[in-house]
Coordinates of C-alpha atoms in Angstrom, one line a residue:
X1 CA 0.4 -0.1 0.1
X2 CA 1.5 3.4 -0.4
X3 CA 1.3 6.3 1.1
X4 CA -2.1 8.4 0.6
X5 CA -4.0 5.4 -0.7
X6 CA -7.1 5.0 1.4
X7 CA -8.0 1.7 2.7
X8 CA -11.5 1.9 2.4
X9 CA -14.4 4.0 2.5
X10 CA -14.4 3.8 6.4
X11 CA -11.1 3.1 6.9
X12 CA -8.3 5.4 8.3
X13 CA -6.0 7.5 5.7
X14 CA -2.9 5.9 4.5
X15 CA -0.8 7.9 6.3
X16 CA -1.2 7.5 9.5
X17 CA 0.3 10.7 12.4
X18 CA 1.7 10.6 15.7
X19 CA 2.2 13.7 17.6
X20 CA 4.6 13.7 20.6
X21 CA 4.0 16.2 23.6
X22 CA 5.2 17.8 26.7
X23 CA 3.4 20.9 27.5
X24 CA 0.1 22.4 26.6
X25 CA 0.2 21.4 22.8
X26 CA -0.6 24.6 20.7
X27 CA 0.9 23.0 17.8
X28 CA -0.9 20.3 18.0
X29 CA -4.1 21.9 18.0
X30 CA -2.7 23.7 14.9
X31 CA -2.5 20.4 13.1
X32 CA -5.6 19.2 14.9
X33 CA -7.5 22.2 12.8
X34 CA -5.6 21.7 9.4
X35 CA -6.6 18.4 9.4
X36 CA -10.5 18.8 10.6
X37 CA -12.0 18.9 7.3
X38 CA -9.3 16.7 5.5
X39 CA -9.6 13.6 7.4
X40 CA -8.9 11.6 4.0
X41 CA -5.4 13.5 3.4
X42 CA -4.4 12.5 7.0
X43 CA -4.9 11.9 10.6
X44 CA -3.6 12.3 13.9
X45 CA -4.2 8.7 15.4
X46 CA -2.6 9.4 18.6
X47 CA -1.1 12.4 20.9
X48 CA 1.5 10.8 23.5
X49 CA 3.4 12.5 26.2
X50 CA 6.0 12.3 28.5
X51 CA 4.2 14.4 31.1
X52 CA 1.1 13.7 32.9
X53 CA -1.8 15.8 32.6
X54 CA -0.8 18.3 30.3
X55 CA -3.1 20.5 28.2
X56 CA -1.8 19.1 24.8
X57 CA -3.8 15.5 25.8
X58 CA -6.9 17.6 27.0
X59 CA -6.5 19.0 23.4
X60 CA -6.4 15.5 22.0
X61 CA -8.9 13.8 23.4
X62 CA -11.8 16.6 22.7
X63 CA -10.8 16.0 19.2
X64 CA -11.0 12.2 19.7
X65 CA -7.7 11.3 19.1
X66 CA -6.2 8.8 21.4
X67 CA -3.7 9.4 24.1
X68 CA -1.1 7.5 25.7
X69 CA 2.1 8.6 28.6
X70 CA 5.2 7.2 28.9
X71 CA 6.3 9.1 31.5
X72 CA 10.7 9.5 31.4
X73 CA 10.2 9.7 35.6
X74 CA 9.3 6.0 35.5
X75 CA 12.9 5.4 33.8
X76 CA 16.5 4.9 34.9
X77 CA 17.5 6.5 32.0
X78 CA 17.1 7.6 28.3
X79 CA 17.6 4.5 26.9
X80 CA 14.9 2.5 28.6
X81 CA 13.2 5.4 28.0
X82 CA 13.2 5.5 24.4
X83 CA 12.8 2.1 24.2
X84 CA 9.6 2.2 26.1
X85 CA 8.2 5.4 23.8
X86 CA 9.8 3.5 20.6
X87 CA 7.3 0.5 21.8
X88 CA 4.0 3.1 22.0
X89 CA 4.6 5.0 19.2
X90 CA 5.3 1.6 17.0
X91 CA 1.5 0.2 18.5
X92 CA -0.2 3.3 16.2
X93 CA 1.6 2.4 13.0
X94 CA 2.5 5.6 12.5
X95 CA 3.7 7.2 8.5
X96 CA 5.1 10.1 10.3
X97 CA 6.6 11.2 13.7
X98 CA 5.9 15.1 14.9
X99 CA 7.8 16.2 18.0
X100 CA 5.1 19.6 18.9
X101 CA 7.2 20.6 21.9
X102 CA 8.0 17.5 23.1
X103 CA 11.0 18.5 26.0
X104 CA 13.4 15.7 25.5
X105 CA 16.5 14.6 24.4
X106 CA 16.2 11.3 21.6
X107 CA 18.7 8.8 21.4
X108 CA 20.6 8.1 18.4
X109 CA 18.9 4.4 18.3
X110 CA 15.4 6.2 18.8
X111 CA 16.1 8.5 15.5
X112 CA 17.6 6.0 13.8
X113 CA 14.3 3.9 14.4
X114 CA 12.2 6.9 12.6
X115 CA 14.9 8.1 10.5
X116 CA 13.0 10.1 7.2
X117 CA 9.8 10.1 9.2
X118 CA 10.4 12.6 11.9
X119 CA 9.5 16.1 11.9
X120 CA 10.6 18.4 14.8
X121 CA 9.7 22.3 15.3
X122 CA 12.4 24.6 16.5
X123 CA 11.7 28.2 17.9
X124 CA 14.8 30.0 16.2
X125 CA 16.4 29.9 12.9
X126 CA 18.5 27.2 12.9
X127 CA 21.2 26.9 12.9
X128 CA 21.1 29.8 15.0
X129 CA 20.2 29.1 18.9
X130 CA 19.6 25.2 19.1
X131 CA 18.6 24.4 22.7
X132 CA 16.7 26.1 25.0
X133 CA 15.8 30.0 26.0
X134 CA 16.0 31.0 22.0
X135 CA 14.0 34.1 22.3
X136 CA 16.3 35.8 25.2
X137 CA 19.6 34.6 23.2
X138 CA 18.1 36.1 19.9
X139 CA 17.5 39.7 22.1
X140 CA 20.9 39.4 23.9
X141 CA 22.8 38.7 20.4
X142 CA 21.0 41.9 18.6
X143 CA 19.7 39.8 16.2
X144 CA 17.7 41.7 13.8
X145 CA 15.2 38.8 12.8
X146 CA 14.2 35.8 14.7
X147 CA 11.4 33.0 13.5
X148 CA 10.8 29.6 13.2
X149 CA 12.4 26.2 11.9
X150 CA 10.8 22.6 10.6
X151 CA 13.4 20.1 10.3
X152 CA 14.0 16.1 10.0
X153 CA 15.1 14.7 13.3
X154 CA 18.5 13.4 13.6
X155 CA 20.9 12.4 16.4
X156 CA 22.0 15.8 16.4
X157 CA 20.5 18.5 18.6
X158 CA 18.5 20.9 16.4
X159 CA 20.6 19.6 13.6
X160 CA 18.7 17.9 11.1
X161 CA 18.3 19.0 7.7
X162 CA 15.6 22.4 8.0
X163 CA 12.4 21.9 5.6
X164 CA 11.2 25.8 6.1
X165 CA 11.4 28.8 8.2
X166 CA 9.3 31.4 8.9
X167 CA 11.4 34.7 9.8
X168 CA 9.9 37.4 11.6
X169 CA 11.4 41.1 12.7
X170 CA 12.7 41.8 16.0
X171 CA 11.2 44.8 16.9
X172 CA 13.2 47.3 19.2
X173 CA 10.0 47.2 22.0
X174 CA 10.1 43.7 21.7
X175 CA 10.7 41.0 25.3
X176 CA 11.0 37.6 25.4
X177 CA 7.2 37.4 25.8
X178 CA 6.2 39.4 23.0
X179 CA 9.2 37.6 20.5
X180 CA 7.9 34.4 21.5
X181 CA 4.5 35.2 21.1
X182 CA 4.8 36.2 17.5
X183 CA 7.3 33.1 16.8
X184 CA 4.2 30.8 17.9
X185 CA 2.3 32.1 15.2
X186 CA 4.5 31.6 12.7
X187 CA 4.9 28.3 14.0
X188 CA 1.1 27.5 13.4
X189 CA 1.5 28.5 10.0
X190 CA 4.8 26.4 9.0
X191 CA 4.1 23.1 11.2
X192 CA 0.7 22.2 8.9
X193 CA 2.4 23.0 5.9
X194 CA 5.6 20.7 6.5
X195 CA 2.8 17.8 7.5
X196 CA 1.0 18.4 4.7
X197 CA 3.9 18.2 2.1
X198 CA 5.2 14.8 3.9
X199 CA 1.4 13.4 3.7
X200 CA 1.4 14.3 -0.1
X201 CA 4.6 12.6 -0.8
X202 CA 6.2 15.9 -1.6
X203 CA 8.9 16.1 1.2
X204 CA 11.1 13.3 1.5
X205 CA 14.2 12.7 3.5
X206 CA 16.5 11.6 0.5
X207 CA 20.8 10.4 1.6
X208 CA 19.9 12.8 4.6
X209 CA 19.2 15.4 3.2
X210 CA 15.4 17.0 2.9
X211 CA 13.6 17.0 -0.7
X212 CA 10.5 18.3 -1.7
X213 CA 9.8 17.1 -5.3
X214 CA 12.8 14.5 -5.3
X215 CA 15.1 18.4 -5.4
X216 CA 17.1 18.9 -2.2
X217 CA 16.2 21.6 -0.2
X218 CA 18.9 24.6 0.4
X219 CA 20.8 23.8 3.0
X220 CA 19.0 27.0 4.8
X221 CA 15.7 25.8 4.3
X222 CA 13.0 27.1 2.4
X223 CA 11.4 30.7 3.6
X224 CA 7.7 30.9 4.2
X225 CA 7.5 34.7 2.8
X226 CA 8.8 33.3 -0.6
X227 CA 6.2 30.8 -0.6
X228 CA 3.4 33.5 0.2
X229 CA 3.6 34.1 -3.5
X230 CA 4.5 31.1 -5.1
X231 CA 1.6 29.1 -6.0
X232 CA 3.6 26.0 -6.7
X233 CA 4.0 25.3 -3.2
X234 CA 0.7 25.8 -1.6
X235 CA -0.4 22.7 0.2
X236 CA -3.2 22.3 -2.1
X237 CA -1.5 22.7 -5.5

């Protein structure tokens, strides 16, 4: 069965998506909303959290999405936690695994297991400001622009091939909170876009390089502001 085929008139779409979360799930909600009236394109079949009781689990439950918790505090180390997480994810037979505010560093074994079907969103214009506290670091560095990046996940922290970035200007009056809020708005635009490209078979990781329609994406990724006037890259084109 090929990606994008439908198993039957009443069956789930062939592209099954599992979303990993650790918090309130605003990016999860953006993905849910994007697919709400396009179930035949793809379906989020589960939301899995490493923390019990977070808001993202409630969002998923309200949308009729299965939820699960694999609490990292129940495990002696990263290897055993990731092994249990792999087992949980594999139970949903996903075609795509999406990290949406999942605040755990993944082991090489985990990344290898889901190679080519693991996406993450990071609140900076990678390769700038990998890791945490990106908005504060952008302000301290005097950056003229900031933003967010969707990338394929590799064993290098926030170092996988970039798919798309959404830059915004850093304003003189910006605080950490205001900058974070504006970056998050852009995250909610580019994550559904990248997800849809994958669903359609347009976005793939080939020889460890992000590719669109079989062609390598530039090292810095595509930019949302370029796409807004280019109908060739719209999700429904």
